[in-house]
GROMACS .gro file of C-alpha atoms in nm:
model
  349
    1UNK     CA    1   4.627   2.197 -32.929
    2UNK     CA    2   4.684   2.574 -32.915
    3UNK     CA    3   4.307   2.621 -32.918
    4UNK     CA    4   4.273   2.371 -32.633
    5UNK     CA    5   4.535   2.551 -32.429
    6UNK     CA    6   4.366   2.886 -32.486
    7UNK     CA    7   4.044   2.729 -32.366
    8UNK     CA    8   4.229   2.600 -32.061
    9UNK     CA    9   4.354   2.952 -31.987
   10UNK     CA   10   3.999   3.090 -32.006
   11UNK     CA   11   3.868   2.808 -31.785
   12UNK     CA   12   4.138   2.870 -31.526
   13UNK     CA   13   4.053   3.242 -31.520
   14UNK     CA   14   3.682   3.172 -31.470
   15UNK     CA   15   3.760   2.919 -31.196
   16UNK     CA   16   3.965   3.191 -31.029
   17UNK     CA   17   3.664   3.421 -31.043
   18UNK     CA   18   3.447   3.153 -30.880
   19UNK     CA   19   3.699   3.097 -30.602
   20UNK     CA   20   3.717   3.472 -30.545
   21UNK     CA   21   3.338   3.504 -30.522
   22UNK     CA   22   3.333   3.226 -30.262
   23UNK     CA   23   3.595   3.406 -30.054
   24UNK     CA   24   3.877   3.162 -30.136
   25UNK     CA   25   4.146   3.414 -30.225
   26UNK     CA   26   4.427   3.159 -30.224
   27UNK     CA   27   4.235   2.950 -30.475
   28UNK     CA   28   4.157   3.257 -30.685
   29UNK     CA   29   4.519   3.361 -30.691
   30UNK     CA   30   4.637   3.010 -30.779
   31UNK     CA   31   4.399   2.981 -31.077
   32UNK     CA   32   4.462   3.336 -31.202
   33UNK     CA   33   4.839   3.285 -31.186
   34UNK     CA   34   4.807   2.955 -31.376
   35UNK     CA   35   4.596   3.127 -31.641
   36UNK     CA   36   4.845   3.414 -31.651
   37UNK     CA   37   5.133   3.174 -31.719
   38UNK     CA   38   4.945   3.011 -32.007
   39UNK     CA   39   4.846   3.348 -32.154
   40UNK     CA   40   5.210   3.462 -32.150
   41UNK     CA   41   5.322   3.143 -32.319
   42UNK     CA   42   5.052   3.174 -32.587
   43UNK     CA   43   5.091   3.554 -32.629
   44UNK     CA   44   4.719   3.583 -32.557
   45UNK     CA   45   4.719   3.947 -32.453
   46UNK     CA   46   4.348   3.992 -32.380
   47UNK     CA   47   4.353   3.707 -32.127
   48UNK     CA   48   4.689   3.825 -31.995
   49UNK     CA   49   4.548   4.171 -31.925
   50UNK     CA   50   4.244   4.027 -31.746
   51UNK     CA   51   4.459   3.807 -31.523
   52UNK     CA   52   4.695   4.094 -31.439
   53UNK     CA   53   4.398   4.315 -31.350
   54UNK     CA   54   4.240   4.043 -31.136
   55UNK     CA   55   4.563   3.984 -30.946
   56UNK     CA   56   4.613   4.358 -30.903
   57UNK     CA   57   4.263   4.382 -30.760
   58UNK     CA   58   4.336   4.103 -30.514
   59UNK     CA   59   4.663   4.263 -30.403
   60UNK     CA   60   4.489   4.600 -30.353
   61UNK     CA   61   4.227   4.445 -30.125
   62UNK     CA   62   4.504   4.285 -29.922
   63UNK     CA   63   4.692   4.617 -29.886
   64UNK     CA   64   4.975   4.509 -30.118
   65UNK     CA   65   4.985   4.853 -30.277
   66UNK     CA   66   5.313   4.834 -30.469
   67UNK     CA   67   5.233   4.494 -30.619
   68UNK     CA   68   4.885   4.614 -30.713
   69UNK     CA   69   5.027   4.912 -30.900
   70UNK     CA   70   5.291   4.702 -31.074
   71UNK     CA   71   5.026   4.454 -31.195
   72UNK     CA   72   4.782   4.726 -31.304
   73UNK     CA   73   5.057   4.903 -31.499
   74UNK     CA   74   5.171   4.586 -31.673
   75UNK     CA   75   4.809   4.518 -31.764
   76UNK     CA   76   4.780   4.875 -31.893
   77UNK     CA   77   5.082   4.830 -32.120
   78UNK     CA   78   4.951   4.497 -32.248
   79UNK     CA   79   4.601   4.633 -32.308
   80UNK     CA   80   4.726   4.945 -32.487
   81UNK     CA   81   4.905   4.718 -32.736
   82UNK     CA   82   4.576   4.553 -32.839
   83UNK     CA   83   4.362   4.868 -32.813
   84UNK     CA   84   4.094   4.722 -32.583
   85UNK     CA   85   3.935   5.047 -32.468
   86UNK     CA   86   3.690   4.898 -32.218
   87UNK     CA   87   3.974   4.722 -32.034
   88UNK     CA   88   4.193   5.034 -32.053
   89UNK     CA   89   3.909   5.224 -31.889
   90UNK     CA   90   3.889   4.978 -31.599
   91UNK     CA   91   4.265   4.988 -31.547
   92UNK     CA   92   4.286   5.369 -31.540
   93UNK     CA   93   3.996   5.371 -31.293
   94UNK     CA   94   4.171   5.114 -31.074
   95UNK     CA   95   4.490   5.319 -31.077
   96UNK     CA   96   4.287   5.627 -30.980
   97UNK     CA   97   4.137   5.436 -30.685
   98UNK     CA   98   4.482   5.318 -30.580
   99UNK     CA   99   4.629   5.670 -30.597
  100UNK     CA  100   4.336   5.809 -30.398
  101UNK     CA  101   4.386   5.548 -30.127
  102UNK     CA  102   4.745   5.673 -30.098
  103UNK     CA  103   4.631   6.039 -30.075
  104UNK     CA  104   4.798   6.115 -30.410
  105UNK     CA  105   4.529   6.349 -30.540
  106UNK     CA  106   4.712   6.487 -30.845
  107UNK     CA  107   4.788   6.133 -30.964
  108UNK     CA  108   4.427   6.035 -30.897
  109UNK     CA  109   4.303   6.318 -31.118
  110UNK     CA  110   4.547   6.231 -31.398
  111UNK     CA  111   4.432   5.868 -31.411
  112UNK     CA  112   4.070   5.973 -31.373
  113UNK     CA  113   4.093   6.214 -31.665
  114UNK     CA  114   4.211   5.934 -31.895
  115UNK     CA  115   3.936   5.704 -31.767
  116UNK     CA  116   3.668   5.968 -31.826
  117UNK     CA  117   3.783   6.030 -32.182
  118UNK     CA  118   3.762   5.659 -32.258
  119UNK     CA  119   3.423   5.627 -32.088
  120UNK     CA  120   3.278   5.906 -32.303
  121UNK     CA  121   3.435   5.762 -32.617
  122UNK     CA  122   3.274   5.420 -32.570
  123UNK     CA  123   2.957   5.552 -32.400
  124UNK     CA  124   3.022   5.367 -32.072
  125UNK     CA  125   2.769   5.542 -31.847
  126UNK     CA  126   2.822   5.317 -31.541
  127UNK     CA  127   3.193   5.400 -31.546
  128UNK     CA  128   3.122   5.773 -31.575
  129UNK     CA  129   2.922   5.728 -31.255
  130UNK     CA  130   3.234   5.578 -31.091
  131UNK     CA  131   3.434   5.880 -31.207
  132UNK     CA  132   3.183   6.114 -31.040
  133UNK     CA  133   3.207   5.903 -30.723
  134UNK     CA  134   3.586   5.939 -30.718
  135UNK     CA  135   3.565   6.312 -30.787
  136UNK     CA  136   3.321   6.340 -30.496
  137UNK     CA  137   3.577   6.177 -30.267
  138UNK     CA  138   3.857   6.403 -30.397
  139UNK     CA  139   3.647   6.714 -30.330
  140UNK     CA  140   3.557   6.588 -29.982
  141UNK     CA  141   3.926   6.528 -29.912
  142UNK     CA  142   3.993   6.890 -30.005
  143UNK     CA  143   3.708   7.016 -29.787
  144UNK     CA  144   3.491   7.131 -30.080
  145UNK     CA  145   3.164   6.980 -29.960
  146UNK     CA  146   2.945   7.167 -30.212
  147UNK     CA  147   3.135   7.017 -30.507
  148UNK     CA  148   3.158   6.679 -30.334
  149UNK     CA  149   2.781   6.662 -30.291
  150UNK     CA  150   2.720   6.771 -30.651
  151UNK     CA  151   2.954   6.499 -30.780
  152UNK     CA  152   2.794   6.242 -30.551
  153UNK     CA  153   2.443   6.328 -30.675
  154UNK     CA  154   2.565   6.306 -31.035
  155UNK     CA  155   2.707   5.959 -30.969
  156UNK     CA  156   2.382   5.831 -30.820
  157UNK     CA  157   2.168   5.987 -31.093
  158UNK     CA  158   2.383   5.829 -31.364
  159UNK     CA  159   2.414   5.482 -31.220
  160UNK     CA  160   2.065   5.416 -31.084
  161UNK     CA  161   1.895   5.378 -31.428
  162UNK     CA  162   2.169   5.142 -31.549
  163UNK     CA  163   2.110   4.873 -31.286
  164UNK     CA  164   2.487   4.825 -31.248
  165UNK     CA  165   2.502   4.691 -30.893
  166UNK     CA  166   2.875   4.725 -30.822
  167UNK     CA  167   2.888   5.086 -30.935
  168UNK     CA  168   2.568   5.168 -30.746
  169UNK     CA  169   2.738   5.037 -30.431
  170UNK     CA  170   3.042   5.253 -30.509
  171UNK     CA  171   2.822   5.561 -30.553
  172UNK     CA  172   2.644   5.499 -30.221
  173UNK     CA  173   2.976   5.450 -30.043
  174UNK     CA  174   3.114   5.771 -30.193
  175UNK     CA  175   2.802   5.954 -30.079
  176UNK     CA  176   2.858   5.814 -29.729
  177UNK     CA  177   3.218   5.941 -29.727
  178UNK     CA  178   3.106   6.286 -29.845
  179UNK     CA  179   2.845   6.312 -29.570
  180UNK     CA  180   3.096   6.194 -29.312
  181UNK     CA  181   3.328   6.475 -29.423
  182UNK     CA  182   3.034   6.718 -29.401
  183UNK     CA  183   2.948   6.607 -29.048
  184UNK     CA  184   2.604   6.482 -29.161
  185UNK     CA  185   2.643   6.152 -28.981
  186UNK     CA  186   2.283   6.015 -29.001
  187UNK     CA  187   2.283   6.075 -29.378
  188UNK     CA  188   2.627   5.913 -29.408
  189UNK     CA  189   2.499   5.611 -29.218
  190UNK     CA  190   2.192   5.585 -29.443
  191UNK     CA  191   2.407   5.575 -29.757
  192UNK     CA  192   2.652   5.328 -29.603
  193UNK     CA  193   2.374   5.094 -29.490
  194UNK     CA  194   2.218   5.108 -29.836
  195UNK     CA  195   2.553   5.018 -29.992
  196UNK     CA  196   2.610   4.733 -29.746
  197UNK     CA  197   2.260   4.588 -29.796
  198UNK     CA  198   2.291   4.602 -30.175
  199UNK     CA  199   2.637   4.443 -30.169
  200UNK     CA  200   2.512   4.167 -29.936
  201UNK     CA  201   2.227   4.092 -30.179
  202UNK     CA  202   2.479   4.075 -30.466
  203UNK     CA  203   2.719   3.859 -30.259
  204UNK     CA  204   2.998   4.114 -30.284
  205UNK     CA  205   3.161   4.048 -29.948
  206UNK     CA  206   3.440   4.305 -29.952
  207UNK     CA  207   3.206   4.586 -30.054
  208UNK     CA  208   2.946   4.473 -29.799
  209UNK     CA  209   3.195   4.477 -29.511
  210UNK     CA  210   3.368   4.798 -29.623
  211UNK     CA  211   3.030   4.974 -29.635
  212UNK     CA  212   2.936   4.826 -29.296
  213UNK     CA  213   3.260   4.972 -29.157
  214UNK     CA  214   3.158   5.316 -29.290
  215UNK     CA  215   2.815   5.275 -29.127
  216UNK     CA  216   2.977   5.195 -28.792
  217UNK     CA  217   3.212   5.492 -28.829
  218UNK     CA  218   2.914   5.721 -28.895
  219UNK     CA  219   2.730   5.581 -28.590
  220UNK     CA  220   3.033   5.645 -28.368
  221UNK     CA  221   3.084   5.999 -28.492
  222UNK     CA  222   2.715   6.061 -28.429
  223UNK     CA  223   2.765   5.965 -28.063
  224UNK     CA  224   2.635   5.608 -28.084
  225UNK     CA  225   2.946   5.428 -27.967
  226UNK     CA  226   2.766   5.118 -27.839
  227UNK     CA  227   2.582   5.068 -28.167
  228UNK     CA  228   2.903   5.117 -28.365
  229UNK     CA  229   3.093   4.873 -28.142
  230UNK     CA  230   2.822   4.610 -28.179
  231UNK     CA  231   2.842   4.633 -28.559
  232UNK     CA  232   3.221   4.620 -28.561
  233UNK     CA  233   3.225   4.311 -28.338
  234UNK     CA  234   3.000   4.140 -28.595
  235UNK     CA  235   3.204   4.267 -28.891
  236UNK     CA  236   3.555   4.176 -28.776
  237UNK     CA  237   3.532   3.794 -28.774
  238UNK     CA  238   3.368   3.796 -29.117
  239UNK     CA  239   3.649   4.016 -29.251
  240UNK     CA  240   3.910   3.785 -29.100
  241UNK     CA  241   3.735   3.473 -29.233
  242UNK     CA  242   3.713   3.627 -29.580
  243UNK     CA  243   4.083   3.705 -29.584
  244UNK     CA  244   4.031   4.081 -29.560
  245UNK     CA  245   4.291   4.130 -29.287
  246UNK     CA  246   4.334   4.500 -29.360
  247UNK     CA  247   3.962   4.556 -29.301
  248UNK     CA  248   3.976   4.343 -28.983
  249UNK     CA  249   4.264   4.561 -28.859
  250UNK     CA  250   4.060   4.877 -28.932
  251UNK     CA  251   3.769   4.734 -28.733
  252UNK     CA  252   3.987   4.667 -28.429
  253UNK     CA  253   4.147   5.011 -28.458
  254UNK     CA  254   3.806   5.181 -28.462
  255UNK     CA  255   3.692   4.967 -28.168
  256UNK     CA  256   4.004   5.089 -27.988
  257UNK     CA  257   3.909   5.450 -28.056
  258UNK     CA  258   3.558   5.383 -27.925
  259UNK     CA  259   3.697   5.224 -27.606
  260UNK     CA  260   3.942   5.513 -27.568
  261UNK     CA  261   3.657   5.763 -27.601
  262UNK     CA  262   3.475   5.580 -27.321
  263UNK     CA  263   3.785   5.619 -27.097
  264UNK     CA  264   3.860   5.247 -27.120
  265UNK     CA  265   4.231   5.267 -27.195
  266UNK     CA  266   4.292   4.899 -27.121
  267UNK     CA  267   4.009   4.794 -27.353
  268UNK     CA  268   4.141   5.031 -27.619
  269UNK     CA  269   4.488   4.882 -27.587
  270UNK     CA  270   4.346   4.531 -27.632
  271UNK     CA  271   4.178   4.633 -27.958
  272UNK     CA  272   4.485   4.821 -28.085
  273UNK     CA  273   4.700   4.515 -28.011
  274UNK     CA  274   4.462   4.299 -28.216
  275UNK     CA  275   4.488   4.549 -28.500
  276UNK     CA  276   4.866   4.534 -28.465
  277UNK     CA  277   4.865   4.154 -28.481
  278UNK     CA  278   4.666   4.164 -28.805
  279UNK     CA  279   4.913   4.416 -28.943
  280UNK     CA  280   5.207   4.195 -28.847
  281UNK     CA  281   5.039   3.910 -29.036
  282UNK     CA  282   4.990   4.132 -29.342
  283UNK     CA  283   5.347   4.262 -29.333
  284UNK     CA  284   5.484   3.910 -29.295
  285UNK     CA  285   5.330   3.822 -29.632
  286UNK     CA  286   5.464   4.127 -29.818
  287UNK     CA  287   5.754   4.177 -30.053
  288UNK     CA  288   6.003   4.450 -29.961
  289UNK     CA  289   5.842   4.703 -30.199
  290UNK     CA  290   5.495   4.627 -30.062
  291UNK     CA  291   5.622   4.653 -29.705
  292UNK     CA  292   5.756   5.003 -29.770
  293UNK     CA  293   5.435   5.122 -29.934
  294UNK     CA  294   5.226   4.969 -29.654
  295UNK     CA  295   5.403   5.125 -29.356
  296UNK     CA  296   5.409   5.468 -29.522
  297UNK     CA  297   5.040   5.455 -29.612
  298UNK     CA  298   4.866   5.738 -29.419
  299UNK     CA  299   4.594   5.517 -29.277
  300UNK     CA  300   4.830   5.249 -29.147
  301UNK     CA  301   5.063   5.507 -28.996
  302UNK     CA  302   4.761   5.623 -28.795
  303UNK     CA  303   4.676   5.270 -28.680
  304UNK     CA  304   5.036   5.210 -28.570
  305UNK     CA  305   5.031   5.548 -28.394
  306UNK     CA  306   4.718   5.456 -28.196
  307UNK     CA  307   4.875   5.127 -28.086
  308UNK     CA  308   5.209   5.280 -27.990
  309UNK     CA  309   5.069   5.586 -27.811
  310UNK     CA  310   4.817   5.388 -27.606
  311UNK     CA  311   5.068   5.128 -27.491
  312UNK     CA  312   5.314   5.403 -27.394
  313UNK     CA  313   5.040   5.588 -27.207
  314UNK     CA  314   4.968   5.271 -27.007
  315UNK     CA  315   5.335   5.228 -26.919
  316UNK     CA  316   5.374   4.924 -27.149
  317UNK     CA  317   5.685   5.071 -27.311
  318UNK     CA  318   5.866   4.746 -27.390
  319UNK     CA  319   5.555   4.599 -27.550
  320UNK     CA  320   5.511   4.916 -27.757
  321UNK     CA  321   5.872   4.913 -27.875
  322UNK     CA  322   5.836   4.544 -27.956
  323UNK     CA  323   5.590   4.631 -28.234
  324UNK     CA  324   5.815   4.877 -28.414
  325UNK     CA  325   6.050   4.625 -28.576
  326UNK     CA  326   5.781   4.371 -28.683
  327UNK     CA  327   5.573   4.658 -28.824
  328UNK     CA  328   5.879   4.797 -29.001
  329UNK     CA  329   5.862   5.151 -28.862
  330UNK     CA  330   6.049   5.386 -28.633
  331UNK     CA  331   5.901   5.615 -28.370
  332UNK     CA  332   5.912   5.912 -28.608
  333UNK     CA  333   5.701   5.726 -28.865
  334UNK     CA  334   5.381   5.694 -28.661
  335UNK     CA  335   5.123   5.962 -28.721
  336UNK     CA  336   4.751   6.000 -28.638
  337UNK     CA  337   4.517   6.006 -28.940
  338UNK     CA  338   4.183   5.870 -29.053
  339UNK     CA  339   4.037   5.563 -29.219
  340UNK     CA  340   3.920   5.552 -29.575
  341UNK     CA  341   3.840   5.215 -29.729
  342UNK     CA  342   3.865   5.186 -30.103
  343UNK     CA  343   3.827   4.915 -30.364
  344UNK     CA  344   3.927   4.892 -30.725
  345UNK     CA  345   3.718   4.730 -30.995
  346UNK     CA  346   3.618   4.371 -30.954
  347UNK     CA  347   3.789   4.084 -31.135
  348UNK     CA  348   3.747   4.076 -31.513
  349UNK     CA  349   3.518   3.808 -31.643
   0.00000   0.00000   0.00000
């Protein structure tokens, strides 16, 4: 009977993976949590670690940053107890991605250093490529474009011969972010489109749409606002349908910036309000710890700032103030910034 229940836990985890791949995040979460409960009961630590990682991944995509970190760290503790180095590697890499998304560069480098040591120890070339991709993004964040480009090239050179699709997409997206930081917008768009096309072929919806967002951002910064807007209008409903509300909010925020740049303040306000409504929906689903981490995230502070400033500029003061309580911020908390999508490693199989 114990064997049967272990088999049930494995089956539930794989069913969760299938639901996730089909875009049914509620179904994925339900099956992973059921598998998690069985694994705890049976003290089946390998399965427990996989479920914790999968749920952490899901929470990260949904901008539940505190819950994602809590789940990743519990998985890390569980995995360390059984010495599964390949899973430890994935978890340290996920924690590095999470820290980078929060602009915590020192923490990113600490997690990345542990991941790189493990990758070399077990000869995990595709994961070393991911490490180079993250280091490229760190260097770009610090304005060191020469180092960023060198790290980006190293990532692509390492991953291309392996045929590892997910990590190839990551490398292309990192290259796009580096070229955006360098002001080489056509090259950034080329890398982003390549990442989006590859992810679409592999049916990796979140990566596809995140890369498409980068491509639209590159088009806008290159002066092609109409082209960028067209792509964002196509992207947003797919992000919403897939449950990627944070990405949908980013799309509306960028559309607002495009409208603002075209001196269409009313159109910009409409897009910022839609971004704000998505954010209210996200915040309504969060625990208190996730709510705090969300509203203090640099990217979301910028989105809230765009919404608030535009409504105030249009004389819609009461409407602007009406967003502060639902979004859990005060006037002093809003702050312009920039977008940077990021994704941790996909669910464990």
